[in-house]
GROMACS .gro file of C-alpha atoms in nm:
model
  261
    1UNK     CA    1  14.181   5.570  29.535
    2UNK     CA    2  13.802   5.545  29.501
    3UNK     CA    3  13.825   5.165  29.481
    4UNK     CA    4  13.947   5.162  29.842
    5UNK     CA    5  13.665   5.382  29.972
    6UNK     CA    6  13.426   5.130  30.127
    7UNK     CA    7  13.176   5.407  30.207
    8UNK     CA    8  13.103   5.454  29.837
    9UNK     CA    9  12.829   5.268  29.656
   10UNK     CA   10  12.883   5.118  29.307
   11UNK     CA   11  12.657   5.390  29.167
   12UNK     CA   12  12.896   5.652  29.306
   13UNK     CA   13  13.192   5.494  29.126
   14UNK     CA   14  12.998   5.491  28.800
   15UNK     CA   15  12.900   5.857  28.835
   16UNK     CA   16  13.260   5.956  28.906
   17UNK     CA   17  13.385   5.744  28.615
   18UNK     CA   18  13.134   5.914  28.384
   19UNK     CA   19  13.252   6.258  28.500
   20UNK     CA   20  13.614   6.159  28.436
   21UNK     CA   21  13.536   6.028  28.088
   22UNK     CA   22  13.337   6.343  28.011
   23UNK     CA   23  13.654   6.550  28.064
   24UNK     CA   24  13.818   6.378  27.767
   25UNK     CA   25  13.788   6.447  27.396
   26UNK     CA   26  13.463   6.311  27.255
   27UNK     CA   27  13.633   6.188  26.938
   28UNK     CA   28  13.876   5.958  27.119
   29UNK     CA   29  13.755   5.598  27.085
   30UNK     CA   30  13.870   5.497  27.434
   31UNK     CA   31  13.674   5.786  27.586
   32UNK     CA   32  13.367   5.696  27.380
   33UNK     CA   33  13.381   5.329  27.480
   34UNK     CA   34  13.441   5.419  27.845
   35UNK     CA   35  13.134   5.643  27.855
   36UNK     CA   36  12.923   5.378  27.682
   37UNK     CA   37  13.029   5.109  27.930
   38UNK     CA   38  12.954   5.333  28.229
   39UNK     CA   39  12.608   5.409  28.091
   40UNK     CA   40  12.553   5.036  28.044
   41UNK     CA   41  12.651   4.984  28.406
   42UNK     CA   42  12.385   5.241  28.498
   43UNK     CA   43  12.137   5.057  28.274
   44UNK     CA   44  12.095   5.367  28.060
   45UNK     CA   45  12.077   5.159  27.746
   46UNK     CA   46  11.946   5.423  27.505
   47UNK     CA   47  12.207   5.678  27.612
   48UNK     CA   48  12.477   5.415  27.564
   49UNK     CA   49  12.341   5.331  27.218
   50UNK     CA   50  12.345   5.698  27.118
   51UNK     CA   51  12.712   5.726  27.208
   52UNK     CA   52  12.795   5.401  27.028
   53UNK     CA   53  12.604   5.510  26.717
   54UNK     CA   54  12.801   5.836  26.711
   55UNK     CA   55  13.123   5.638  26.745
   56UNK     CA   56  13.025   5.410  26.457
   57UNK     CA   57  12.948   5.711  26.234
   58UNK     CA   58  13.275   5.886  26.321
   59UNK     CA   59  13.495   5.574  26.329
   60UNK     CA   60  13.342   5.321  26.090
   61UNK     CA   61  13.662   5.114  26.109
   62UNK     CA   62  13.630   5.061  26.488
   63UNK     CA   63  13.471   4.716  26.528
   64UNK     CA   64  13.455   4.722  26.912
   65UNK     CA   65  13.186   4.992  26.890
   66UNK     CA   66  12.975   4.769  26.664
   67UNK     CA   67  13.032   4.471  26.893
   68UNK     CA   68  12.929   4.671  27.200
   69UNK     CA   69  12.622   4.797  27.016
   70UNK     CA   70  12.518   4.441  26.930
   71UNK     CA   71  12.556   4.336  27.295
   72UNK     CA   72  12.357   4.636  27.419
   73UNK     CA   73  12.077   4.570  27.171
   74UNK     CA   74  12.067   4.210  27.293
   75UNK     CA   75  12.040   4.333  27.654
   76UNK     CA   76  11.725   4.530  27.568
   77UNK     CA   77  11.591   4.234  27.365
   78UNK     CA   78  11.602   4.421  27.035
   79UNK     CA   79  11.704   4.106  26.852
   80UNK     CA   80  11.629   4.240  26.505
   81UNK     CA   81  11.879   4.524  26.530
   82UNK     CA   82  12.120   4.310  26.729
   83UNK     CA   83  12.133   4.054  26.447
   84UNK     CA   84  12.164   4.327  26.184
   85UNK     CA   85  12.459   4.469  26.377
   86UNK     CA   86  12.613   4.123  26.415
   87UNK     CA   87  12.581   4.076  26.039
   88UNK     CA   88  12.761   4.407  25.982
   89UNK     CA   89  13.039   4.279  26.203
   90UNK     CA   90  13.075   3.948  26.019
   91UNK     CA   91  13.067   4.134  25.687
   92UNK     CA   92  13.380   4.312  25.804
   93UNK     CA   93  13.531   4.019  25.997
   94UNK     CA   94  13.380   3.683  25.904
   95UNK     CA   95  13.515   3.496  26.205
   96UNK     CA   96  13.439   3.755  26.472
   97UNK     CA   97  13.386   3.563  26.796
   98UNK     CA   98  13.135   3.798  26.961
   99UNK     CA   99  12.913   3.825  26.653
  100UNK     CA  100  12.911   3.449  26.601
  101UNK     CA  101  12.833   3.389  26.967
  102UNK     CA  102  12.537   3.625  26.950
  103UNK     CA  103  12.408   3.454  26.637
  104UNK     CA  104  12.426   3.108  26.797
  105UNK     CA  105  12.251   3.240  27.107
  106UNK     CA  106  11.967   3.379  26.897
  107UNK     CA  107  11.930   3.065  26.686
  108UNK     CA  108  11.902   2.844  26.994
  109UNK     CA  109  11.715   3.061  27.244
  110UNK     CA  110  11.480   3.254  27.017
  111UNK     CA  111  11.425   3.038  26.710
  112UNK     CA  112  11.519   2.683  26.818
  113UNK     CA  113  11.691   2.631  26.482
  114UNK     CA  114  11.937   2.367  26.592
  115UNK     CA  115  12.063   2.279  26.244
  116UNK     CA  116  12.155   2.637  26.162
  117UNK     CA  117  12.289   2.685  26.515
  118UNK     CA  118  12.519   2.383  26.483
  119UNK     CA  119  12.673   2.526  26.165
  120UNK     CA  120  12.731   2.865  26.325
  121UNK     CA  121  12.862   2.702  26.642
  122UNK     CA  122  13.122   2.516  26.436
  123UNK     CA  123  13.230   2.849  26.290
  124UNK     CA  124  13.251   2.993  26.642
  125UNK     CA  125  13.463   2.702  26.761
  126UNK     CA  126  13.699   2.748  26.465
  127UNK     CA  127  13.719   3.124  26.532
  128UNK     CA  128  13.813   3.067  26.896
  129UNK     CA  129  14.081   2.817  26.795
  130UNK     CA  130  14.219   3.067  26.543
  131UNK     CA  131  14.210   3.385  26.754
  132UNK     CA  132  14.205   3.264  27.116
  133UNK     CA  133  14.390   2.930  27.099
  134UNK     CA  134  14.487   2.930  27.470
  135UNK     CA  135  14.166   3.072  27.613
  136UNK     CA  136  14.009   2.767  27.777
  137UNK     CA  137  13.777   2.987  27.984
  138UNK     CA  138  13.618   3.127  27.669
  139UNK     CA  139  13.575   2.776  27.532
  140UNK     CA  140  13.417   2.639  27.848
  141UNK     CA  141  13.191   2.943  27.882
  142UNK     CA  142  13.052   2.894  27.531
  143UNK     CA  143  13.024   2.518  27.577
  144UNK     CA  144  12.830   2.552  27.902
  145UNK     CA  145  12.589   2.809  27.765
  146UNK     CA  146  12.505   2.634  27.440
  147UNK     CA  147  12.488   2.284  27.589
  148UNK     CA  148  12.215   2.409  27.819
  149UNK     CA  149  12.023   2.563  27.531
  150UNK     CA  150  12.064   2.259  27.307
  151UNK     CA  151  11.759   2.067  27.423
  152UNK     CA  152  11.976   1.751  27.415
  153UNK     CA  153  12.023   1.796  27.041
  154UNK     CA  154  12.321   1.575  26.958
  155UNK     CA  155  12.467   1.791  26.683
  156UNK     CA  156  12.501   2.082  26.924
  157UNK     CA  157  12.622   1.863  27.210
  158UNK     CA  158  12.884   1.695  26.991
  159UNK     CA  159  13.037   2.036  26.928
  160UNK     CA  160  13.014   2.155  27.289
  161UNK     CA  161  13.167   1.829  27.412
  162UNK     CA  162  13.459   1.884  27.174
  163UNK     CA  163  13.491   2.238  27.306
  164UNK     CA  164  13.517   2.107  27.662
  165UNK     CA  165  13.773   1.846  27.554
  166UNK     CA  166  13.975   2.119  27.385
  167UNK     CA  167  13.954   2.331  27.700
  168UNK     CA  168  14.082   2.034  27.901
  169UNK     CA  169  14.377   1.982  27.667
  170UNK     CA  170  14.470   2.351  27.694
  171UNK     CA  171  14.423   2.343  28.069
  172UNK     CA  172  14.645   2.037  28.105
  173UNK     CA  173  14.939   2.240  27.976
  174UNK     CA  174  14.898   2.490  28.262
  175UNK     CA  175  15.110   2.493  28.576
  176UNK     CA  176  15.031   2.206  28.812
  177UNK     CA  177  14.919   2.412  29.111
  178UNK     CA  178  14.641   2.298  29.342
  179UNK     CA  179  14.416   2.573  29.204
  180UNK     CA  180  14.472   2.440  28.852
  181UNK     CA  181  14.394   2.085  28.962
  182UNK     CA  182  14.071   2.199  29.128
  183UNK     CA  183  13.958   2.384  28.816
  184UNK     CA  184  14.048   2.079  28.608
  185UNK     CA  185  13.802   1.882  28.819
  186UNK     CA  186  13.536   2.136  28.726
  187UNK     CA  187  13.611   2.081  28.356
  188UNK     CA  188  13.584   1.703  28.393
  189UNK     CA  189  13.252   1.749  28.573
  190UNK     CA  190  13.125   1.967  28.289
  191UNK     CA  191  13.233   1.709  28.034
  192UNK     CA  192  13.058   1.437  28.231
  193UNK     CA  193  12.740   1.644  28.248
  194UNK     CA  194  12.732   1.701  27.873
  195UNK     CA  195  12.805   1.335  27.798
  196UNK     CA  196  12.521   1.247  28.034
  197UNK     CA  197  12.290   1.473  27.832
  198UNK     CA  198  12.389   1.276  27.524
  199UNK     CA  199  12.304   0.949  27.697
  200UNK     CA  200  12.666   0.834  27.693
  201UNK     CA  201  12.663   0.696  28.046
  202UNK     CA  202  12.996   0.505  28.043
  203UNK     CA  203  13.200   0.807  27.930
  204UNK     CA  204  12.998   1.042  28.150
  205UNK     CA  205  13.071   0.824  28.453
  206UNK     CA  206  13.440   0.810  28.360
  207UNK     CA  207  13.456   1.190  28.344
  208UNK     CA  208  13.279   1.228  28.678
  209UNK     CA  209  13.525   0.983  28.836
  210UNK     CA  210  13.818   1.181  28.693
  211UNK     CA  211  13.672   1.492  28.852
  212UNK     CA  212  13.650   1.322  29.191
  213UNK     CA  213  14.009   1.200  29.152
  214UNK     CA  214  14.117   1.562  29.104
  215UNK     CA  215  13.894   1.703  29.376
  216UNK     CA  216  13.728   1.466  29.624
  217UNK     CA  217  13.496   1.745  29.742
  218UNK     CA  218  13.338   1.801  29.399
  219UNK     CA  219  12.979   1.726  29.497
  220UNK     CA  220  12.848   1.789  29.145
  221UNK     CA  221  13.069   1.510  29.015
  222UNK     CA  222  12.939   1.279  29.288
  223UNK     CA  223  12.583   1.368  29.197
  224UNK     CA  224  12.673   1.286  28.837
  225UNK     CA  225  12.803   0.942  28.930
  226UNK     CA  226  12.486   0.871  29.128
  227UNK     CA  227  12.265   0.975  28.835
  228UNK     CA  228  12.463   0.751  28.600
  229UNK     CA  229  12.425   0.455  28.834
  230UNK     CA  230  12.050   0.516  28.869
  231UNK     CA  231  12.009   0.537  28.491
  232UNK     CA  232  12.200   0.211  28.459
  233UNK     CA  233  11.975   0.048  28.719
  234UNK     CA  234  12.268  -0.004  28.955
  235UNK     CA  235  12.090   0.120  29.267
  236UNK     CA  236  12.323  -0.049  29.517
  237UNK     CA  237  12.628   0.135  29.388
  238UNK     CA  238  12.423   0.456  29.364
  239UNK     CA  239  12.341   0.419  29.734
  240UNK     CA  240  12.711   0.375  29.817
  241UNK     CA  241  12.800   0.695  29.634
  242UNK     CA  242  12.510   0.872  29.804
  243UNK     CA  243  12.660   0.782  30.142
  244UNK     CA  244  12.993   0.923  30.024
  245UNK     CA  245  12.819   1.237  29.901
  246UNK     CA  246  12.654   1.287  30.240
  247UNK     CA  247  12.993   1.256  30.410
  248UNK     CA  248  13.150   1.511  30.174
  249UNK     CA  249  12.863   1.754  30.221
  250UNK     CA  250  12.878   1.718  30.598
  251UNK     CA  251  13.252   1.790  30.598
  252UNK     CA  252  13.228   2.091  30.365
  253UNK     CA  253  12.905   2.239  30.494
  254UNK     CA  254  12.744   2.211  30.152
  255UNK     CA  255  12.442   2.009  30.257
  256UNK     CA  256  12.139   2.099  30.052
  257UNK     CA  257  12.324   2.359  29.847
  258UNK     CA  258  12.470   2.160  29.559
  259UNK     CA  259  12.295   1.983  29.278
  260UNK     CA  260  12.389   1.811  28.958
  261UNK     CA  261  12.282   2.049  28.681
   0.00000   0.00000   0.00000
C-alpha cells in the first residue's frame, strides 16, 4: 500500500519498514537482516553493524550476516575489518562469491596488486560458474568493474574478457525478444571495449560491428568503431562512421550525451 503513496518520501518508507521490523522477534534472522538493511538505507552504518554483530554472535552459522557486515564495512572504508570479515567468510565457504568479489576489489583499487588480483579473480569466475551458472548479469557486472580497475593489465583483462564471452554465450540461449537482442548489443559493445583496452583492434572492431548489427542505435559501439579506425590510422573510414554516428544521435536525441568509455 505504501509503495503506491506518491506523497511519501523514501525516508518515510524506511522509517515505516524499520517500525514493522521492530515488531518482530529480535532473534529471527530475517527480522535482523531486514532491520540492518533499513539502517543501511538510512546510512546509519554503525547501528547496522551493531545489529549484524549481534546476529553473528547469536547465529554463527548464518553467512549472510557476515557478508552484509563485510559490505557495510567496505561502505565506511574500514578495509581492514572488511577483509578480516571476508576471510572469515572464505574460511567457512572457500568459493563465496561476495567475499571473493570484495577481495578482488581491494587488491585492485586499494593495493594495485594485479598479480594477486588476477588469481583471486580466477577463483571468483570459477565460483560464479559453479553457483550462478546462468547469471550473465552477475558476470558482466564483475567484468565491467574489474576491467575498469585493471589499468590495462592484460592478466586481469584476459579474465574479464572471458567473463564477457561467457555472459554472451549464456545470453544467446535466452528468448529471442527484441529486448534480449538490444541487451546482447550492449554485451558485444562491452566486449569490444575490453578488447580495445588490450590493444586487440581487429577483434574489438568486430565486436563493435556485431553490436551495431544487433542495435543500429548503439552509439557507444559506433564510437568504438571510430576509435579503432583512428588507432589504425584509417581516418577516412573513421570520418564515414562519424557521419553515421551524427545521424544516429540526431535521430535519437542523444547528441552530446554518449561517449565511448
